[in-house]
PDB file of C-alpha atoms in Angstrom:
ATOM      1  CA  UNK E 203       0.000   0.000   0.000  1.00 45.00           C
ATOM      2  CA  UNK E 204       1.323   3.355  -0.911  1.00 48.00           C
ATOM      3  CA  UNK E 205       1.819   5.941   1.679  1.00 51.00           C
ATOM      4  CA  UNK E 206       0.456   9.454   1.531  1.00 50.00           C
ATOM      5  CA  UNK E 207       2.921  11.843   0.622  1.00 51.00           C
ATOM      6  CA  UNK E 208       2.864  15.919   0.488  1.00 49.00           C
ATOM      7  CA  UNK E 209       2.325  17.633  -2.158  1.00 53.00           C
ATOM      8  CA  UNK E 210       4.570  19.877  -3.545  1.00 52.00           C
ATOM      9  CA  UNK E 211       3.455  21.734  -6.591  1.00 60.00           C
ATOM     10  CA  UNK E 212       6.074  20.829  -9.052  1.00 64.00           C
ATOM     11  CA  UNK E 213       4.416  23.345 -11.760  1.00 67.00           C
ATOM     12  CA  UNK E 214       6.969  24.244 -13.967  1.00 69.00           C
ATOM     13  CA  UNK E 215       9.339  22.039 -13.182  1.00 72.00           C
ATOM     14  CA  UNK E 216       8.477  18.971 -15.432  1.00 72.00           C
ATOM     15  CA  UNK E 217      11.780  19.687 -17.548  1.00 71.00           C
ATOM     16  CA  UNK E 218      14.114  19.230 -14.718  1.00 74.00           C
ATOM     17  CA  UNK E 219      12.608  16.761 -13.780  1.00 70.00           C
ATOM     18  CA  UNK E 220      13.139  14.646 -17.052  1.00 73.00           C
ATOM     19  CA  UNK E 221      16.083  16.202 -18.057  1.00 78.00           C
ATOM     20  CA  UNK E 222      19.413  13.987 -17.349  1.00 77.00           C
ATOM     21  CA  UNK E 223      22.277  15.165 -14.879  1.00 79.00           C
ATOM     22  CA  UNK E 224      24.638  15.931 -18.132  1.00 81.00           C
ATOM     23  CA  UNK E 225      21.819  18.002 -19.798  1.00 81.00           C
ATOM     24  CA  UNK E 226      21.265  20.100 -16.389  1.00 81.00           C
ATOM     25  CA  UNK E 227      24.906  20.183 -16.167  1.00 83.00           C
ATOM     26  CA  UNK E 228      25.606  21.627 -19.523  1.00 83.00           C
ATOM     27  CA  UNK E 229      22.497  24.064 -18.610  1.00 80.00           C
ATOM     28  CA  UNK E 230      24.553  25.609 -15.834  1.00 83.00           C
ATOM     29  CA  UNK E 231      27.718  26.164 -18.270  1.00 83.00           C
ATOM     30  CA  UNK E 232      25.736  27.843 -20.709  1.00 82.00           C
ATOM     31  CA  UNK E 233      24.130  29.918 -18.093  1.00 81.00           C
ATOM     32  CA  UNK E 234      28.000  31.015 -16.317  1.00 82.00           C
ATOM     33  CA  UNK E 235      28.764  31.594 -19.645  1.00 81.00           C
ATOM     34  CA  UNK E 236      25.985  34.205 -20.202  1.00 80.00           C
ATOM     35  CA  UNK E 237      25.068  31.893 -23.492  1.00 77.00           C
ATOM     36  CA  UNK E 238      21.686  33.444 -25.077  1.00 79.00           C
ATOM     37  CA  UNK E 239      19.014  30.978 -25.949  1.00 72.00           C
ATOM     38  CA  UNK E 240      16.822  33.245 -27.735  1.00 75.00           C
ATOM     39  CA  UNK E 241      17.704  36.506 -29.585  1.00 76.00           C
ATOM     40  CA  UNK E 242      15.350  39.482 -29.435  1.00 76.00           C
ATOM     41  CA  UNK E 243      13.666  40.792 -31.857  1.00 76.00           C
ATOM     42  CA  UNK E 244      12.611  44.659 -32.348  1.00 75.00           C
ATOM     43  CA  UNK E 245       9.944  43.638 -34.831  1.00 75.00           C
ATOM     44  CA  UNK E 246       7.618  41.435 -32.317  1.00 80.00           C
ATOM     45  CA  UNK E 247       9.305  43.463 -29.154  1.00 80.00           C
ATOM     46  CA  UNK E 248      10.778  40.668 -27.838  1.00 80.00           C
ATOM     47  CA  UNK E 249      13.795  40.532 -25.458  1.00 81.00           C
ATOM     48  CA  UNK E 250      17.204  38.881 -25.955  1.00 77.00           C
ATOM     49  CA  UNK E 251      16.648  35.853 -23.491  1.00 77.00           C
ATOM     50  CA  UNK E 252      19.737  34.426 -21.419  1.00 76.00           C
ATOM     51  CA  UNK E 253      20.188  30.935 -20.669  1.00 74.00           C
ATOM     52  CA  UNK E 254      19.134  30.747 -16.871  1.00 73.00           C
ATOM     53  CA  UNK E 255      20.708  29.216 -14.073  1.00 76.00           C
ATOM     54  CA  UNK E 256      20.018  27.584 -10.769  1.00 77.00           C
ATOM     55  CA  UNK E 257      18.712  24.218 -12.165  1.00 75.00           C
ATOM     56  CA  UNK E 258      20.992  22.207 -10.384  1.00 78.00           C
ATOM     57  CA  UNK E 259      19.735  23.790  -6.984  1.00 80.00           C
ATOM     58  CA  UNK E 260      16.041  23.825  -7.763  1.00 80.00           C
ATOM     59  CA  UNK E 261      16.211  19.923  -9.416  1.00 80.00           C
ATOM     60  CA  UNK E 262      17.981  19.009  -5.682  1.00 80.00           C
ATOM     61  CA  UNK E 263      15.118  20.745  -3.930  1.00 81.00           C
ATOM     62  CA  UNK E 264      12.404  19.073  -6.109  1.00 78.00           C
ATOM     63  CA  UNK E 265      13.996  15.433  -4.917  1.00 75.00           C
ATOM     64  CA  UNK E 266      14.570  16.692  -1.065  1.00 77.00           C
ATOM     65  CA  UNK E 267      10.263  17.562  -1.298  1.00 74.00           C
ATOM     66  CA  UNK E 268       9.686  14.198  -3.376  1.00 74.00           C
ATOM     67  CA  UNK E 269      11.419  11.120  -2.909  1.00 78.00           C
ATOM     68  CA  UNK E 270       9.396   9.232  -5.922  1.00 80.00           C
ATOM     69  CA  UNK E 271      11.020  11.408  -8.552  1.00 74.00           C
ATOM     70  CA  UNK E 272      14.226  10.917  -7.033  1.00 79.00           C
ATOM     71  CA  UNK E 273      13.568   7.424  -7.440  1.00 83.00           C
ATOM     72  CA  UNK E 274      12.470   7.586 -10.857  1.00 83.00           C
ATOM     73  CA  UNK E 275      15.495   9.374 -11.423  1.00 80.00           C
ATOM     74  CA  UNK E 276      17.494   7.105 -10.099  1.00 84.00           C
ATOM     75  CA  UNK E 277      16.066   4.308 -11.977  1.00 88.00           C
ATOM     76  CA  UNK E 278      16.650   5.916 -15.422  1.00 86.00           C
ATOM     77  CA  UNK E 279      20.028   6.754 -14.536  1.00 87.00           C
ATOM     78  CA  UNK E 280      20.529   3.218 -13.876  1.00 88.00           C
ATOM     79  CA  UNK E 281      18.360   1.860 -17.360  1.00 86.00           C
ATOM     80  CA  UNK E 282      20.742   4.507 -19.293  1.00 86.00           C
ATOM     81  CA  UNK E 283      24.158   2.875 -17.668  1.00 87.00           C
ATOM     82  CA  UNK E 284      22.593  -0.758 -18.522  1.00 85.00           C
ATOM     83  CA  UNK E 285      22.009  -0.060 -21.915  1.00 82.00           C
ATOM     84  CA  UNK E 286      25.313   1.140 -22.716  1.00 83.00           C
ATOM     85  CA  UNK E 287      27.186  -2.444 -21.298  1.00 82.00           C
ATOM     86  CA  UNK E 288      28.418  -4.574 -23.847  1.00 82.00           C
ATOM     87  CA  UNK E 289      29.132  -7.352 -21.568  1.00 86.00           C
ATOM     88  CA  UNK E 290      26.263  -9.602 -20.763  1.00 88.00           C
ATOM     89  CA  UNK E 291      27.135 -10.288 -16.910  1.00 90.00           C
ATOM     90  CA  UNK E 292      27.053  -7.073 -16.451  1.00 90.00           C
ATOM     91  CA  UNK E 293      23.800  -5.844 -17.907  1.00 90.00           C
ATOM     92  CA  UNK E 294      22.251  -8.840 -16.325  1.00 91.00           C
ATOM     93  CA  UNK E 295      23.694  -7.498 -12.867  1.00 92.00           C
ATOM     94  CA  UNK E 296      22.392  -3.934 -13.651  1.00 91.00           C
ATOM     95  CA  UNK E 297      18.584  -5.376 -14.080  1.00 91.00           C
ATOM     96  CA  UNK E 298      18.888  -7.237 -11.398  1.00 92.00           C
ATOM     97  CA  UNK E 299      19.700  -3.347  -9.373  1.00 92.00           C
ATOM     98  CA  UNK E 300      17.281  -1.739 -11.217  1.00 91.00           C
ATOM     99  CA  UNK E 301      14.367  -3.889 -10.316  1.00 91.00           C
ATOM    100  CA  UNK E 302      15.698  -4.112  -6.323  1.00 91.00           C
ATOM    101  CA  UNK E 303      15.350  -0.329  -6.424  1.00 90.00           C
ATOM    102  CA  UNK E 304      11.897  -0.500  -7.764  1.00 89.00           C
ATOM    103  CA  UNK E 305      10.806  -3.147  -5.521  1.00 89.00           C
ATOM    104  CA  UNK E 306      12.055  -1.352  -3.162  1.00 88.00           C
ATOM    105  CA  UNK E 307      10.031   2.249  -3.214  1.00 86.00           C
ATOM    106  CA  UNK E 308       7.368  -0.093  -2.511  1.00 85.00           C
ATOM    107  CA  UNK E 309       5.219   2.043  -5.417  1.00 85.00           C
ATOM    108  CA  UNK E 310       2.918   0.230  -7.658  1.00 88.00           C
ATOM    109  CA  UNK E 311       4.003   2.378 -10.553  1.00 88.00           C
ATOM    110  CA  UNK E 312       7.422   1.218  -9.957  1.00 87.00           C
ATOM    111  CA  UNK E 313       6.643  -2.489  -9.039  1.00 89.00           C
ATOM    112  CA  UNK E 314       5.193  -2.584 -12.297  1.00 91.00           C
ATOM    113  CA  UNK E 315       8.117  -1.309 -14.041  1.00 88.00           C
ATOM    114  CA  UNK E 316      10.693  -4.003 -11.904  1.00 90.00           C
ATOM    115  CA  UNK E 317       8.317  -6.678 -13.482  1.00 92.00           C
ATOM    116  CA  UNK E 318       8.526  -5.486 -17.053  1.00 91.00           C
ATOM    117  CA  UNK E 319      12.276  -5.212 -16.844  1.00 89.00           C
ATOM    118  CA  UNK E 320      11.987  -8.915 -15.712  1.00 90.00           C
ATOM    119  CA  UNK E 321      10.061  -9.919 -18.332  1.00 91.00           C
ATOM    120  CA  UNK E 322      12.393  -8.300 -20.872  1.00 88.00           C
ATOM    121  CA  UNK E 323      15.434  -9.231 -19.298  1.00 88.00           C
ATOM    122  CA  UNK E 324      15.888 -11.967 -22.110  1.00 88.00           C
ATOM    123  CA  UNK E 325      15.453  -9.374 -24.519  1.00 84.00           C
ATOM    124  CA  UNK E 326      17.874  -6.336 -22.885  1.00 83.00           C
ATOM    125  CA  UNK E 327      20.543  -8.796 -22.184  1.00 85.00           C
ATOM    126  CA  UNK E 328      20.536 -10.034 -26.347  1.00 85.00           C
ATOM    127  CA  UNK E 329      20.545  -5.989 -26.845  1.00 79.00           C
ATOM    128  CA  UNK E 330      24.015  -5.997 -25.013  1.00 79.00           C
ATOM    129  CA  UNK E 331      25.305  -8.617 -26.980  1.00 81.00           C
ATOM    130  CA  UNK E 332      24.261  -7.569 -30.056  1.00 82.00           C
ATOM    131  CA  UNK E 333      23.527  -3.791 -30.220  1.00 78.00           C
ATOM    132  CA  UNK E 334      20.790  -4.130 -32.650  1.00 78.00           C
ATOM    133  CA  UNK E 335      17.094  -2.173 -32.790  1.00 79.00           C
ATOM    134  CA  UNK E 336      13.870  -3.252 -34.687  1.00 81.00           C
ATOM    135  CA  UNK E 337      13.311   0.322 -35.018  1.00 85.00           C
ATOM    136  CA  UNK E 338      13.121   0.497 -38.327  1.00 88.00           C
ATOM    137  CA  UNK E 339      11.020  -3.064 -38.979  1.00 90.00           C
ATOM    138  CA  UNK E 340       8.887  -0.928 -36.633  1.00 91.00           C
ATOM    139  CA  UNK E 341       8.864   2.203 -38.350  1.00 92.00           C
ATOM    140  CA  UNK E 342       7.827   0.400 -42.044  1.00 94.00           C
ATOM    141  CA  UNK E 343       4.958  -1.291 -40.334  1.00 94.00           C
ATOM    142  CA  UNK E 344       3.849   1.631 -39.292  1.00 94.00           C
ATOM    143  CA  UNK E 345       4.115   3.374 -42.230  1.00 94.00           C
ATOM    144  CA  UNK E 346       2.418   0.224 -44.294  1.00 95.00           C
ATOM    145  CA  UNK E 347      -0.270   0.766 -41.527  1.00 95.00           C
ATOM    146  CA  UNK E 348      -0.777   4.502 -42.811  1.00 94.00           C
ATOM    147  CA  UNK E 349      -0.960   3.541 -46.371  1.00 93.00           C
ATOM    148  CA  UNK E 350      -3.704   1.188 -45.779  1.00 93.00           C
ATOM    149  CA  UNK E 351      -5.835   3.567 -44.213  1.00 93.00           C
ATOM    150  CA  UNK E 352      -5.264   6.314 -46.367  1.00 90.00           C
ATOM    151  CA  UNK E 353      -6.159   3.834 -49.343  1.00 81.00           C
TER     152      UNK E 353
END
């Protein structure tokens, strides 16, 4: 059973949440570095926008309020580092991490996601030896798909 947690409006905040830890990093740079995101424009009176900083701090206070996006967090850091092993005994000992760290958040959301990686274990660890993607069988099916219904 889930326990009742606080809540913390996390209204604009979605992007830090999702971004990864190099992506928030290289935010910071760009902001120390005074790098502009957007450049004005006098014709639709808009301002030259610099790149902002203080992600890093408000992303830490986001997981201090919420411990089930740290978790999540933690748990795609960890898929992220799995699917970039090569060696099989290792990927096999990542899953095996990942889903102890969903089982143990004791979330349902989470639970669910430790089984799936279970169930696909088979399939993640053949990914590490073989570094292949049906991504583009995918993609034609879907496409095939589209052409049928538009005919």
């Amino acid at each position: 059973m889930e326990t009742a947690r606080p809540r913390v409006p996390l209204k604009h905040s979605t992007y830090i949440l999702i971004s990864c830890a190099d992506t928030r990093k290289r935010k910071e740079r760009g902001a120390c570095a005074g790098e502009v995101v957007s450049r004005g424009s006098a014709l639709f009176g808009k301002q030259e926008a610099l790149q902002r900083g203080g992600a890093r701090k408000r992303y830490e206070e986001l997981i201090s309020q919420n411990e089930l996006p740290f978790a999540c967090d933690i748990v795609d850091e960890m898929l992220t580092q799995a699917y970039s092993c090569t060696d099989v005994d290792a990927i096999r000992a990542a899953i095996e991490r990942i889903v102890d760290t969903c089982r143990g958040t004791k979330d349902r959301y989470l639970a669910r996601v430790s089984c799936l990686a279970e169930g696909h274990r088979g399939g993640i660890v053949v990914h590490a030896r073989h570094q292949i993607s049906s991504g583009k069988v995918e993609g034609t099916n879907q496409m095939i798909k589209t052409l049928r219904r538009a005919g």
